[in-house]
Amino acid sequence: MAQPFLKKDDDHDDEVDYSPFLGIEKGAVLQEARVFNDPQLDPRRCSQVITKLLYLLNQGETFTKVEATEVFFAVTKLFQSRDLGLRRMVYVIIKELSPSADEVIIVTSSLMKDMTSKTDMYRANAIRVLCQITDGTLLTQIERYLKQAIVDKNPVVASAALVSGIHLLQTNPEIVKRWSNEVQEAVQSRAALVQFHALALLHQIRQNDRLAVNKLVSSLTRGSVRSPLAQCLLIRYTSQVIRESASNTQTGDRPFYDFLEGCLRHKAEMVIFEAARAITELNGVTSRELTPAITVLQLFLSSTKPVLRFAAVRTLNKVAMTHPIAVTNCNIDMESLISDQNRSIATLAITTLLKTGNESSVDRLMKQITTFMSDIADEFKIVVIEAIRSLCLKFPLKHRSLMNFLSNILREEGGFEYKKAIVDSIVILIRDIPEAKESGLLHLCEFIEDCEFTYLSTQILHFLGIEGPKTSDPSKYIRYIYNRVHLENATVRAGAVSTLAKFGAMVDSLKPRIFILLRRCLFDTDDEVRDRATLYLNTLGADGAVEDMKEFLFGSLDIPLVNLERSLKNYEPSEESFDINSVPKEVKIQPLAEKKAPGKKPTGLGGPPPGPPSTIDAYEKLLSSIPEFANFGKLFKSSAPVELTEAETEYAVNVVKHIFDGHVVFQYNCTNTIPEQLLENVTVIVDASEAEEFAEVASKPLRSLPYDSPGQTFVAFEKPEGVPAVGKFSNMLRFIVKEVDPSTGEAEDDGVEDEYQLEELEVVAADYMLKVGVSNFRNAWESMGPDCERVDEYDLGPRENLAEAVNAVINLLGMQPCEGTEVVPSNSRSHTCLLSGVYIGNVKVLVRLQFGIDGPKDVAMKLAVRSEDEAVSDAIHEIVASG
Amino acid sequence: MELCPLIKNILLLDSEGKRIAVKYYSDDWPTNSAKEAFEKAVFAKTQKTNARTDGVNHVDLLTKVNADAEITMFDNYVVVYKFVQDLHFFVTGGENENEIILAAVLQGFFDAVGLLLRGTVDKKEALENLDLILLCLDEIVDGGIILETDANVIAGKVASHSMDAGASLSEQTITQALATAREHLTRSLLK
């Protein structure tokens, strides 16, 4: 067995890099492979050469097609030898060479002979090799042997056949499914692994038949499965069955729960853990169901085996997200894991503790974490920072120690992502915990004194400009800010100038001093810095209304930057100055792919993500080019296209609703899908009898609609100015159809008038609402004030779940969800959703929705609306009440 | 969710992270350079840990109490590992795999190699008996599915094969060493 490939020398021990494969070369080994062709085979030497070939393959060496074929043919000669060890190596190398179909034929007969051999080892391995290299055609020939092998009394042979069956099921399901009876017999095998493999195969054969899986699970959970691995499988199948049947057994005991709980007392750790994990992952698991699983995991936490500790803490970490209370019992064990030598375990323990910790343990916890932070990687640190942030929001009273912790680690070494995570956290804490503001701002000030990241410096300066002037002693920040003007690059300097100006505008006592500082900036080397300084000096120095100046400095740019950019590009220099109010405000919904991008967590700094280019100004251009609609004023909103025909009909029509202050224009986009027809004089006859407040004022027909080139026809309605009128419209497409000769493409002269019924169209309240996000809902909410607030409660009746109710209300109102609050965590019983928008008449509206669900899925909602106009607040309630 | 426990790869590296024998069962690493990158990263990540079981050289393997396997998360894979002398053993599974099952596979591999190398578990010995190591890998996992985790059975299967082929005198001692393993095998067959 032990075959040294080079002559063993006693000196070898001294050589550090001794290897029997030292200086091995592919070409030479391929030459050596000629010994396979010797009439008198030397099994030992052949084995050695195969090992060398395998070594080369294992090191990543590749054989050319020709080389591989040559080796393969040579290897097939070795079936002549009756040496068991050599045969074993032959099997392995055939699998590694993965021969092509025409090569496989050469070894098929040898392998089939081995499959029926009396030697168990031959049978088992020949099955594995043959099944791996074969294709479907050969399978029918050997099927008989495979079925026999499945019930072979040698467990190794049976396992080989079963495992091969699992692989073959992917490519030849119809054949493998015929082995059901044999597999079922094998499930009863007394050999542990045969049972495991048989169960895996049987389940895969039946996986699409829910009833069969159900039966399989219920019979086996009563019986005795011997192998721990098979038991793990059974637990997985059981949880699958529970998941799928959960919906119809909402009340009462969960089926098979007793089985899972019983597995917690199994003697194999892997089974205990599998069961505990399965229980924690049950849909809507109750704390009563959780308790035994948590208890078992808690025992694992103090195990001497790192793998057990890791498995347990990882599972508990997940549980802590949904059921923090249930995990609290493990806190003591968890705390001792903070010093675990395995850093993965320690990090998981800390983040779990941060989720479950109570107010009194925070200080102690922070002390422990401090020592821990210095020796983990940045990726782990960010996880910890995020956990600390949510902990601080949970226990605002503890802000002092948490803030101290954050500022301490802010001063230590770290990469950009890590520093940004800390700064974001501090900013969020300042915003949400008023008491933390002053100390937080000072920490940030100290940080920018020595900050290597321009992005972070400018963001912090911007934030200082907003929050700093509102503090009790704004003057103490000036030094930090002005230092930036001396010491930083141009970008940061410009940011610092703006921040100074904001202090000057807000704090009268500081104004003269700010003026001096700003004047000094007039000599800066950078254009932008000088320009800003000049601009602010003039703005602040002017005697104009203070309100205007503040609006200029602090007002948020409530238009998407991309829209502004496009409008500026379109602007042609003329007498008329650029009007910022002409920029469309609608933010296009982002494509899903972009939404999934990394920044889905609430970001502390920066506004909402800029939207991609919108189509709204394309519409605006189109409409203003039509004389009939030119006097309708500024376009308020254009809806997404609504399909009015089924897919794949003769004529495809969709409609876009354009809302103006006193008018509504329907733009019908029509496509003719019949090559033999030309449509002319296409109009849409609209019946507005179910839309009382609307009166048709104009219609613009489409002169000609040839095959497959879309065209538009428009119908305009008048409606009461500024009123969000709603109604239903039925539509009829009317046109003259002319036959077209497909060969020449020429239309006949005479046409026939025809009509085509379209679906109905509705103008709803959401059409009068623009989706406009705000960057900081809380600030916006507070600055709006409670003057025009309207609060009421609504019963939404039975709903499938909270998420569905939240979505329904968002769609009804057509507003922009803020801060990611449209996402409802699964299993939650209550949820708060924040919406913002602009209502017709350019009235800003903010909405706070609080949902609660009780027992039999009845959803109740509290709706609080703030807007600049109480009539609008009432209107929003009206929408919900009538929706 | 993956219902059947699957092994993504088994690695045996030396003290510099170089391959001794590796086996991949997943398409997650389609090229050799992807595999090498993974090995390099895993090796670097696990260097500073205490998975080492030095000083167990030449100990009676059947009664030896091994140091426990270590574990880490890495690129959404769970990796369990054990080091002895200049040999580094790794078993990788998907991120939702039962860690204890992975550890069982690792233990099976580790102990089987120990049995097959007759206690001298180091790089030199492993390379000199590479055929046994490769057969050992072949007996533990087939296409990602666990074949066997009992080290005695694995070693028994690997060893028994080369034995009947006219074992030479020099190999008789090995035969004796493996008698225990075979006995275990027989016992497990008769269960």
PDB file of N, CA, C and O in Angstrom, chain A residues 1-3 13 18 44 58-59 83-84 88 95-96 121 128 167 193 197 203 236 270 273-274 277 306 308 310 314 341-342 344, chain B residues 3 19 22-23 50 70-73 95-100 124 128-129 131-132 135 138-139 142 146 148 161 164-165 171 174:
ATOM      1  N   MET A   1       0.809  -1.205   0.000  1.00  0.00           N
ATOM      2  CA  MET A   1       0.000   0.000   0.000  1.00  0.00           C
ATOM      3  C   MET A   1       0.846   1.260   0.000  1.00  0.00           C
ATOM      4  O   MET A   1       0.699   2.102  -0.863  1.00  0.00           O
ATOM      5  N   ALA A   2       1.754   1.371   0.930  1.00  0.00           N
ATOM      6  CA  ALA A   2       2.586   2.568   0.921  1.00  0.00           C
ATOM      7  C   ALA A   2       3.618   2.437  -0.179  1.00  0.00           C
ATOM      8  O   ALA A   2       4.487   1.584  -0.120  1.00  0.00           O
ATOM      9  N   GLN A   3       3.482   3.246  -1.190  1.00  0.00           N
ATOM     10  CA  GLN A   3       4.380   3.092  -2.319  1.00  0.00           C
ATOM     11  C   GLN A   3       5.192   4.347  -2.533  1.00  0.00           C
ATOM     12  O   GLN A   3       4.690   5.306  -3.107  1.00  0.00           O
ATOM     13  N   ASP A  13      14.434  13.477   5.592  1.00  0.00           N
ATOM     14  CA  ASP A  13      13.852  14.165   6.740  1.00  0.00           C
ATOM     15  C   ASP A  13      14.425  15.563   6.906  1.00  0.00           C
ATOM     16  O   ASP A  13      13.784  16.438   7.458  1.00  0.00           O
ATOM     17  N   TYR A  18      10.722  18.240   0.847  1.00  0.00           N
ATOM     18  CA  TYR A  18      10.770  16.954   0.177  1.00  0.00           C
ATOM     19  C   TYR A  18       9.379  16.559  -0.322  1.00  0.00           C
ATOM     20  O   TYR A  18       8.378  16.656   0.391  1.00  0.00           O
ATOM     21  N   ARG A  44       1.894  -2.818  -9.334  1.00  0.00           N
ATOM     22  CA  ARG A  44       2.406  -1.781  -8.455  1.00  0.00           C
ATOM     23  C   ARG A  44       2.872  -0.564  -9.254  1.00  0.00           C
ATOM     24  O   ARG A  44       2.538   0.563  -8.939  1.00  0.00           O
ATOM     25  N   ASN A  58      -4.927  16.822 -10.075  1.00  0.00           N
ATOM     26  CA  ASN A  58      -5.292  17.468  -8.833  1.00  0.00           C
ATOM     27  C   ASN A  58      -4.615  18.813  -8.667  1.00  0.00           C
ATOM     28  O   ASN A  58      -5.162  19.733  -8.067  1.00  0.00           O
ATOM     29  N   GLN A  59      -3.413  18.956  -9.226  1.00  0.00           N
ATOM     30  CA  GLN A  59      -2.704  20.229  -9.110  1.00  0.00           C
ATOM     31  C   GLN A  59      -3.200  21.239 -10.130  1.00  0.00           C
ATOM     32  O   GLN A  59      -2.680  22.343 -10.209  1.00  0.00           O
ATOM     33  N   ASP A  83      -5.580  -7.359 -10.021  1.00  0.00           N
ATOM     34  CA  ASP A  83      -5.129  -6.742  -8.781  1.00  0.00           C
ATOM     35  C   ASP A  83      -6.179  -5.745  -8.270  1.00  0.00           C
ATOM     36  O   ASP A  83      -6.543  -4.795  -8.961  1.00  0.00           O
ATOM     37  N   LEU A  84      -6.640  -5.997  -7.052  1.00  0.00           N
ATOM     38  CA  LEU A  84      -7.723  -5.163  -6.505  1.00  0.00           C
ATOM     39  C   LEU A  84      -7.331  -3.697  -6.364  1.00  0.00           C
ATOM     40  O   LEU A  84      -8.079  -2.797  -6.727  1.00  0.00           O
ATOM     41  N   ARG A  88      -8.941  -0.406  -8.270  1.00  0.00           N
ATOM     42  CA  ARG A  88      -9.504   0.711  -7.521  1.00  0.00           C
ATOM     43  C   ARG A  88      -9.023   2.052  -8.115  1.00  0.00           C
ATOM     44  O   ARG A  88      -9.783   2.975  -8.297  1.00  0.00           O
ATOM     45  N   LYS A  95     -13.042   8.145 -13.761  1.00  0.00           N
ATOM     46  CA  LYS A  95     -13.962   9.227 -13.378  1.00  0.00           C
ATOM     47  C   LYS A  95     -13.323  10.594 -13.606  1.00  0.00           C
ATOM     48  O   LYS A  95     -13.963  11.531 -14.064  1.00  0.00           O
ATOM     49  N   GLU A  96     -12.032  10.689 -13.299  1.00  0.00           N
ATOM     50  CA  GLU A  96     -11.358  11.978 -13.449  1.00  0.00           C
ATOM     51  C   GLU A  96     -11.199  12.379 -14.903  1.00  0.00           C
ATOM     52  O   GLU A  96     -11.226  13.553 -15.238  1.00  0.00           O
ATOM     53  N   MET A 121     -16.561  -4.976  -3.707  1.00  0.00           N
ATOM     54  CA  MET A 121     -15.884  -3.734  -4.041  1.00  0.00           C
ATOM     55  C   MET A 121     -16.000  -3.436  -5.533  1.00  0.00           C
ATOM     56  O   MET A 121     -16.212  -2.296  -5.944  1.00  0.00           O
ATOM     57  N   ARG A 128     -20.763   3.074  -9.504  1.00  0.00           N
ATOM     58  CA  ARG A 128     -20.519   4.521  -9.390  1.00  0.00           C
ATOM     59  C   ARG A 128     -19.855   5.069 -10.640  1.00  0.00           C
ATOM     60  O   ARG A 128     -20.213   6.131 -11.135  1.00  0.00           O
ATOM     61  N   HIS A 167     -27.959  11.041  -8.518  1.00  0.00           N
ATOM     62  CA  HIS A 167     -27.343  11.829  -9.593  1.00  0.00           C
ATOM     63  C   HIS A 167     -28.109  11.649 -10.896  1.00  0.00           C
ATOM     64  O   HIS A 167     -28.333  12.602 -11.635  1.00  0.00           O
ATOM     65  N   LEU A 193     -26.315   4.086   6.510  1.00  0.00           N
ATOM     66  CA  LEU A 193     -26.154   4.980   5.371  1.00  0.00           C
ATOM     67  C   LEU A 193     -27.017   4.590   4.192  1.00  0.00           C
ATOM     68  O   LEU A 193     -27.425   5.437   3.403  1.00  0.00           O
ATOM     69  N   HIS A 197     -29.314   7.184   2.171  1.00  0.00           N
ATOM     70  CA  HIS A 197     -29.313   7.396   0.726  1.00  0.00           C
ATOM     71  C   HIS A 197     -30.659   7.037   0.123  1.00  0.00           C
ATOM     72  O   HIS A 197     -31.138   7.719  -0.797  1.00  0.00           O
ATOM     73  N   HIS A 203     -37.365  10.555  -1.569  1.00  0.00           N
ATOM     74  CA  HIS A 203     -37.983  11.881  -1.485  1.00  0.00           C
ATOM     75  C   HIS A 203     -37.831  12.645  -2.793  1.00  0.00           C
ATOM     76  O   HIS A 203     -38.758  13.291  -3.254  1.00  0.00           O
ATOM     77  N   ARG A 236     -35.817  17.714   7.826  1.00  0.00           N
ATOM     78  CA  ARG A 236     -35.970  18.712   6.762  1.00  0.00           C
ATOM     79  C   ARG A 236     -37.262  18.489   5.985  1.00  0.00           C
ATOM     80  O   ARG A 236     -37.982  19.436   5.669  1.00  0.00           O
ATOM     81  N   MET A 270     -25.968  16.062  15.651  1.00  0.00           N
ATOM     82  CA  MET A 270     -26.403  16.662  14.394  1.00  0.00           C
ATOM     83  C   MET A 270     -27.924  16.636  14.270  1.00  0.00           C
ATOM     84  O   MET A 270     -28.527  17.547  13.726  1.00  0.00           O
ATOM     85  N   PHE A 273     -29.399  19.318  16.737  1.00  0.00           N
ATOM     86  CA  PHE A 273     -29.263  20.655  16.178  1.00  0.00           C
ATOM     87  C   PHE A 273     -30.204  20.874  15.009  1.00  0.00           C
ATOM     88  O   PHE A 273     -30.867  21.911  14.905  1.00  0.00           O
ATOM     89  N   GLU A 274     -30.287  19.889  14.145  1.00  0.00           N
ATOM     90  CA  GLU A 274     -31.169  20.014  12.976  1.00  0.00           C
ATOM     91  C   GLU A 274     -32.612  20.271  13.437  1.00  0.00           C
ATOM     92  O   GLU A 274     -33.307  21.118  12.884  1.00  0.00           O
ATOM     93  N   ARG A 277     -32.960  23.811  14.982  1.00  0.00           N
ATOM     94  CA  ARG A 277     -32.965  24.832  13.950  1.00  0.00           C
ATOM     95  C   ARG A 277     -34.303  24.821  13.210  1.00  0.00           C
ATOM     96  O   ARG A 277     -34.874  25.873  12.911  1.00  0.00           O
ATOM     97  N   PRO A 306     -15.985  23.923  19.192  1.00  0.00           N
ATOM     98  CA  PRO A 306     -16.283  25.192  18.512  1.00  0.00           C
ATOM     99  C   PRO A 306     -17.437  25.062  17.514  1.00  0.00           C
ATOM    100  O   PRO A 306     -18.247  25.980  17.385  1.00  0.00           O
ATOM    101  N   LEU A 308     -20.085  23.244  17.594  1.00  0.00           N
ATOM    102  CA  LEU A 308     -21.382  23.294  18.270  1.00  0.00           C
ATOM    103  C   LEU A 308     -21.697  24.714  18.739  1.00  0.00           C
ATOM    104  O   LEU A 308     -22.818  25.197  18.594  1.00  0.00           O
ATOM    105  N   PHE A 310     -20.591  27.475  17.510  1.00  0.00           N
ATOM    106  CA  PHE A 310     -20.861  28.299  16.324  1.00  0.00           C
ATOM    107  C   PHE A 310     -22.281  28.043  15.816  1.00  0.00           C
ATOM    108  O   PHE A 310     -23.051  28.980  15.575  1.00  0.00           O
ATOM    109  N   ARG A 314     -25.082  30.938  15.912  1.00  0.00           N
ATOM    110  CA  ARG A 314     -25.569  31.427  14.625  1.00  0.00           C
ATOM    111  C   ARG A 314     -27.099  31.310  14.554  1.00  0.00           C
ATOM    112  O   ARG A 314     -27.782  32.206  14.069  1.00  0.00           O
ATOM    113  N   GLN A 341     -12.120  32.224  21.459  1.00  0.00           N
ATOM    114  CA  GLN A 341     -10.950  32.352  20.579  1.00  0.00           C
ATOM    115  C   GLN A 341     -11.354  32.375  19.121  1.00  0.00           C
ATOM    116  O   GLN A 341     -10.661  32.925  18.285  1.00  0.00           O
ATOM    117  N   ASN A 342     -12.461  31.756  18.825  1.00  0.00           N
ATOM    118  CA  ASN A 342     -12.948  31.771  17.448  1.00  0.00           C
ATOM    119  C   ASN A 342     -13.709  33.083  17.223  1.00  0.00           C
ATOM    120  O   ASN A 342     -14.777  33.312  17.790  1.00  0.00           O
ATOM    121  N   SER A 344     -15.329  34.303  14.753  1.00  0.00           N
ATOM    122  CA  SER A 344     -16.659  34.209  14.147  1.00  0.00           C
ATOM    123  C   SER A 344     -17.710  33.999  15.238  1.00  0.00           C
ATOM    124  O   SER A 344     -18.771  34.621  15.224  1.00  0.00           O
TER     125      SER A 344
ATOM    126  N   LEU B   3     -32.370  20.270   0.315  1.00  0.00           N
ATOM    127  CA  LEU B   3     -32.878  19.328   1.300  1.00  0.00           C
ATOM    128  C   LEU B   3     -31.850  18.286   1.702  1.00  0.00           C
ATOM    129  O   LEU B   3     -31.788  17.874   2.847  1.00  0.00           O
ATOM    130  N   ARG B  19      -1.764  22.774  -2.448  1.00  0.00           N
ATOM    131  CA  ARG B  19      -2.568  21.562  -2.540  1.00  0.00           C
ATOM    132  C   ARG B  19      -1.775  20.287  -2.274  1.00  0.00           C
ATOM    133  O   ARG B  19      -0.691  20.120  -2.811  1.00  0.00           O
ATOM    134  N   VAL B  22      -7.216  17.818  -3.360  1.00  0.00           N
ATOM    135  CA  VAL B  22      -8.472  18.551  -3.196  1.00  0.00           C
ATOM    136  C   VAL B  22      -9.522  17.893  -4.055  1.00  0.00           C
ATOM    137  O   VAL B  22      -9.203  17.241  -5.043  1.00  0.00           O
ATOM    138  N   LYS B  23     -10.762  18.067  -3.654  1.00  0.00           N
ATOM    139  CA  LYS B  23     -11.845  17.506  -4.459  1.00  0.00           C
ATOM    140  C   LYS B  23     -13.016  18.481  -4.368  1.00  0.00           C
ATOM    141  O   LYS B  23     -13.460  18.818  -3.275  1.00  0.00           O
ATOM    142  N   ASN B  50      -6.826  28.230  16.343  1.00  0.00           N
ATOM    143  CA  ASN B  50      -6.226  27.186  17.160  1.00  0.00           C
ATOM    144  C   ASN B  50      -6.762  25.803  16.803  1.00  0.00           C
ATOM    145  O   ASN B  50      -7.167  25.042  17.644  1.00  0.00           O
ATOM    146  N   GLU B  70     -12.344  23.339  14.083  1.00  0.00           N
ATOM    147  CA  GLU B  70     -12.708  24.756  14.135  1.00  0.00           C
ATOM    148  C   GLU B  70     -13.652  25.077  12.986  1.00  0.00           C
ATOM    149  O   GLU B  70     -13.849  24.268  12.072  1.00  0.00           O
ATOM    150  N   ILE B  71     -14.214  26.259  13.020  1.00  0.00           N
ATOM    151  CA  ILE B  71     -15.247  26.581  12.032  1.00  0.00           C
ATOM    152  C   ILE B  71     -15.221  28.075  11.723  1.00  0.00           C
ATOM    153  O   ILE B  71     -14.859  28.892  12.568  1.00  0.00           O
ATOM    154  N   THR B  72     -15.576  28.417  10.504  1.00  0.00           N
ATOM    155  CA  THR B  72     -15.726  29.828  10.169  1.00  0.00           C
ATOM    156  C   THR B  72     -16.734  29.997   9.042  1.00  0.00           C
ATOM    157  O   THR B  72     -17.047  29.042   8.338  1.00  0.00           O
ATOM    158  N   MET B  73     -17.225  31.215   8.915  1.00  0.00           N
ATOM    159  CA  MET B  73     -18.094  31.553   7.782  1.00  0.00           C
ATOM    160  C   MET B  73     -17.238  32.325   6.810  1.00  0.00           C
ATOM    161  O   MET B  73     -16.403  33.131   7.204  1.00  0.00           O
ATOM    162  N   GLU B  95     -24.105  27.902   2.971  1.00  0.00           N
ATOM    163  CA  GLU B  95     -24.259  28.715   4.173  1.00  0.00           C
ATOM    164  C   GLU B  95     -25.364  28.202   5.095  1.00  0.00           C
ATOM    165  O   GLU B  95     -25.358  28.476   6.275  1.00  0.00           O
ATOM    166  N   ASN B  96     -26.309  27.427   4.535  1.00  0.00           N
ATOM    167  CA  ASN B  96     -27.367  26.925   5.403  1.00  0.00           C
ATOM    168  C   ASN B  96     -27.161  25.478   5.826  1.00  0.00           C
ATOM    169  O   ASN B  96     -28.069  24.843   6.338  1.00  0.00           O
ATOM    170  N   GLU B  97     -25.969  24.967   5.565  1.00  0.00           N
ATOM    171  CA  GLU B  97     -25.750  23.563   5.890  1.00  0.00           C
ATOM    172  C   GLU B  97     -25.618  23.382   7.400  1.00  0.00           C
ATOM    173  O   GLU B  97     -25.167  24.277   8.103  1.00  0.00           O
ATOM    174  N   ASN B  98     -26.047  22.224   7.836  1.00  0.00           N
ATOM    175  CA  ASN B  98     -25.912  21.848   9.241  1.00  0.00           C
ATOM    176  C   ASN B  98     -24.416  21.705   9.549  1.00  0.00           C
ATOM    177  O   ASN B  98     -23.736  20.828   9.029  1.00  0.00           O
ATOM    178  N   GLU B  99     -23.908  22.590  10.429  1.00  0.00           N
ATOM    179  CA  GLU B  99     -22.481  22.639  10.707  1.00  0.00           C
ATOM    180  C   GLU B  99     -21.970  21.303  11.265  1.00  0.00           C
ATOM    181  O   GLU B  99     -20.827  20.912  11.015  1.00  0.00           O
ATOM    182  N   ILE B 100     -22.844  20.640  12.003  1.00  0.00           N
ATOM    183  CA  ILE B 100     -22.391  19.427  12.676  1.00  0.00           C
ATOM    184  C   ILE B 100     -22.227  18.285  11.678  1.00  0.00           C
ATOM    185  O   ILE B 100     -21.365  17.423  11.823  1.00  0.00           O
ATOM    186  N   LYS B 124       4.809  14.790   4.215  1.00  0.00           N
ATOM    187  CA  LYS B 124       5.661  13.839   3.499  1.00  0.00           C
ATOM    188  C   LYS B 124       4.957  12.498   3.384  1.00  0.00           C
ATOM    189  O   LYS B 124       4.857  11.910   2.302  1.00  0.00           O
ATOM    190  N   GLU B 128       3.563  10.599   0.027  1.00  0.00           N
ATOM    191  CA  GLU B 128       4.043   9.267  -0.318  1.00  0.00           C
ATOM    192  C   GLU B 128       2.907   8.270  -0.424  1.00  0.00           C
ATOM    193  O   GLU B 128       3.015   7.250  -1.087  1.00  0.00           O
ATOM    194  N   ASN B 129       1.822   8.546   0.229  1.00  0.00           N
ATOM    195  CA  ASN B 129       0.659   7.655   0.161  1.00  0.00           C
ATOM    196  C   ASN B 129      -0.517   8.365  -0.490  1.00  0.00           C
ATOM    197  O   ASN B 129      -1.670   8.176  -0.102  1.00  0.00           O
ATOM    198  N   ASP B 131      -2.034   7.914  -3.139  1.00  0.00           N
ATOM    199  CA  ASP B 131      -3.085   7.035  -3.675  1.00  0.00           C
ATOM    200  C   ASP B 131      -4.131   6.735  -2.605  1.00  0.00           C
ATOM    201  O   ASP B 131      -5.326   6.732  -2.871  1.00  0.00           O
ATOM    202  N   LEU B 132      -3.657   6.521  -1.394  1.00  0.00           N
ATOM    203  CA  LEU B 132      -4.607   6.211  -0.316  1.00  0.00           C
ATOM    204  C   LEU B 132      -5.476   7.426   0.002  1.00  0.00           C
ATOM    205  O   LEU B 132      -6.671   7.297   0.257  1.00  0.00           O
ATOM    206  N   LEU B 135      -8.096   7.751  -2.713  1.00  0.00           N
ATOM    207  CA  LEU B 135      -9.139   6.733  -2.553  1.00  0.00           C
ATOM    208  C   LEU B 135     -10.037   7.087  -1.371  1.00  0.00           C
ATOM    209  O   LEU B 135     -11.259   6.904  -1.411  1.00  0.00           O
ATOM    210  N   ASP B 138     -12.451   9.576  -2.352  1.00  0.00           N
ATOM    211  CA  ASP B 138     -13.439   8.931  -3.211  1.00  0.00           C
ATOM    212  C   ASP B 138     -14.475   8.168  -2.400  1.00  0.00           C
ATOM    213  O   ASP B 138     -15.618   8.023  -2.817  1.00  0.00           O
ATOM    214  N   GLU B 139     -14.092   7.681  -1.249  1.00  0.00           N
ATOM    215  CA  GLU B 139     -15.013   6.883  -0.437  1.00  0.00           C
ATOM    216  C   GLU B 139     -15.873   7.735   0.497  1.00  0.00           C
ATOM    217  O   GLU B 139     -16.833   7.241   1.065  1.00  0.00           O
ATOM    218  N   ASP B 142     -19.565  11.332  -2.770  1.00  0.00           N
ATOM    219  CA  ASP B 142     -19.746  11.081  -4.199  1.00  0.00           C
ATOM    220  C   ASP B 142     -20.613  12.202  -4.764  1.00  0.00           C
ATOM    221  O   ASP B 142     -21.784  12.326  -4.397  1.00  0.00           O
ATOM    222  N   ILE B 146     -22.859  12.688   0.842  1.00  0.00           N
ATOM    223  CA  ILE B 146     -22.020  11.983   1.804  1.00  0.00           C
ATOM    224  C   ILE B 146     -22.185  10.477   1.634  1.00  0.00           C
ATOM    225  O   ILE B 146     -23.300   9.953   1.676  1.00  0.00           O
ATOM    226  N   GLU B 148     -19.969   8.151   3.395  1.00  0.00           N
ATOM    227  CA  GLU B 148     -19.620   7.493   4.654  1.00  0.00           C
ATOM    228  C   GLU B 148     -18.900   8.497   5.539  1.00  0.00           C
ATOM    229  O   GLU B 148     -18.130   9.323   5.036  1.00  0.00           O
ATOM    230  N   HIS B 161      -8.667  -3.028  -0.152  1.00  0.00           N
ATOM    231  CA  HIS B 161      -8.512  -3.253  -1.578  1.00  0.00           C
ATOM    232  C   HIS B 161      -7.103  -3.656  -1.968  1.00  0.00           C
ATOM    233  O   HIS B 161      -6.896  -4.541  -2.765  1.00  0.00           O
ATOM    234  N   ASP B 164      -5.384  -7.671  -0.589  1.00  0.00           N
ATOM    235  CA  ASP B 164      -5.475  -9.038  -1.083  1.00  0.00           C
ATOM    236  C   ASP B 164      -4.522  -9.284  -2.249  1.00  0.00           C
ATOM    237  O   ASP B 164      -4.314 -10.394  -2.655  1.00  0.00           O
ATOM    238  N   ALA B 165      -3.996  -8.196  -2.776  1.00  0.00           N
ATOM    239  CA  ALA B 165      -3.144  -8.354  -3.941  1.00  0.00           C
ATOM    240  C   ALA B 165      -1.756  -8.811  -3.527  1.00  0.00           C
ATOM    241  O   ALA B 165      -0.767  -8.116  -3.726  1.00  0.00           O
ATOM    242  N   GLU B 171       4.488  -5.365   4.101  1.00  0.00           N
ATOM    243  CA  GLU B 171       3.170  -4.789   4.341  1.00  0.00           C
ATOM    244  C   GLU B 171       2.398  -5.531   5.430  1.00  0.00           C
ATOM    245  O   GLU B 171       1.313  -5.132   5.799  1.00  0.00           O
ATOM    246  N   ILE B 174       1.404  -3.513   8.367  1.00  0.00           N
ATOM    247  CA  ILE B 174       0.268  -2.641   8.082  1.00  0.00           C
ATOM    248  C   ILE B 174      -1.021  -3.446   8.195  1.00  0.00           C
ATOM    249  O   ILE B 174      -2.021  -2.996   8.736  1.00  0.00           O
TER     250      ILE B 174
END
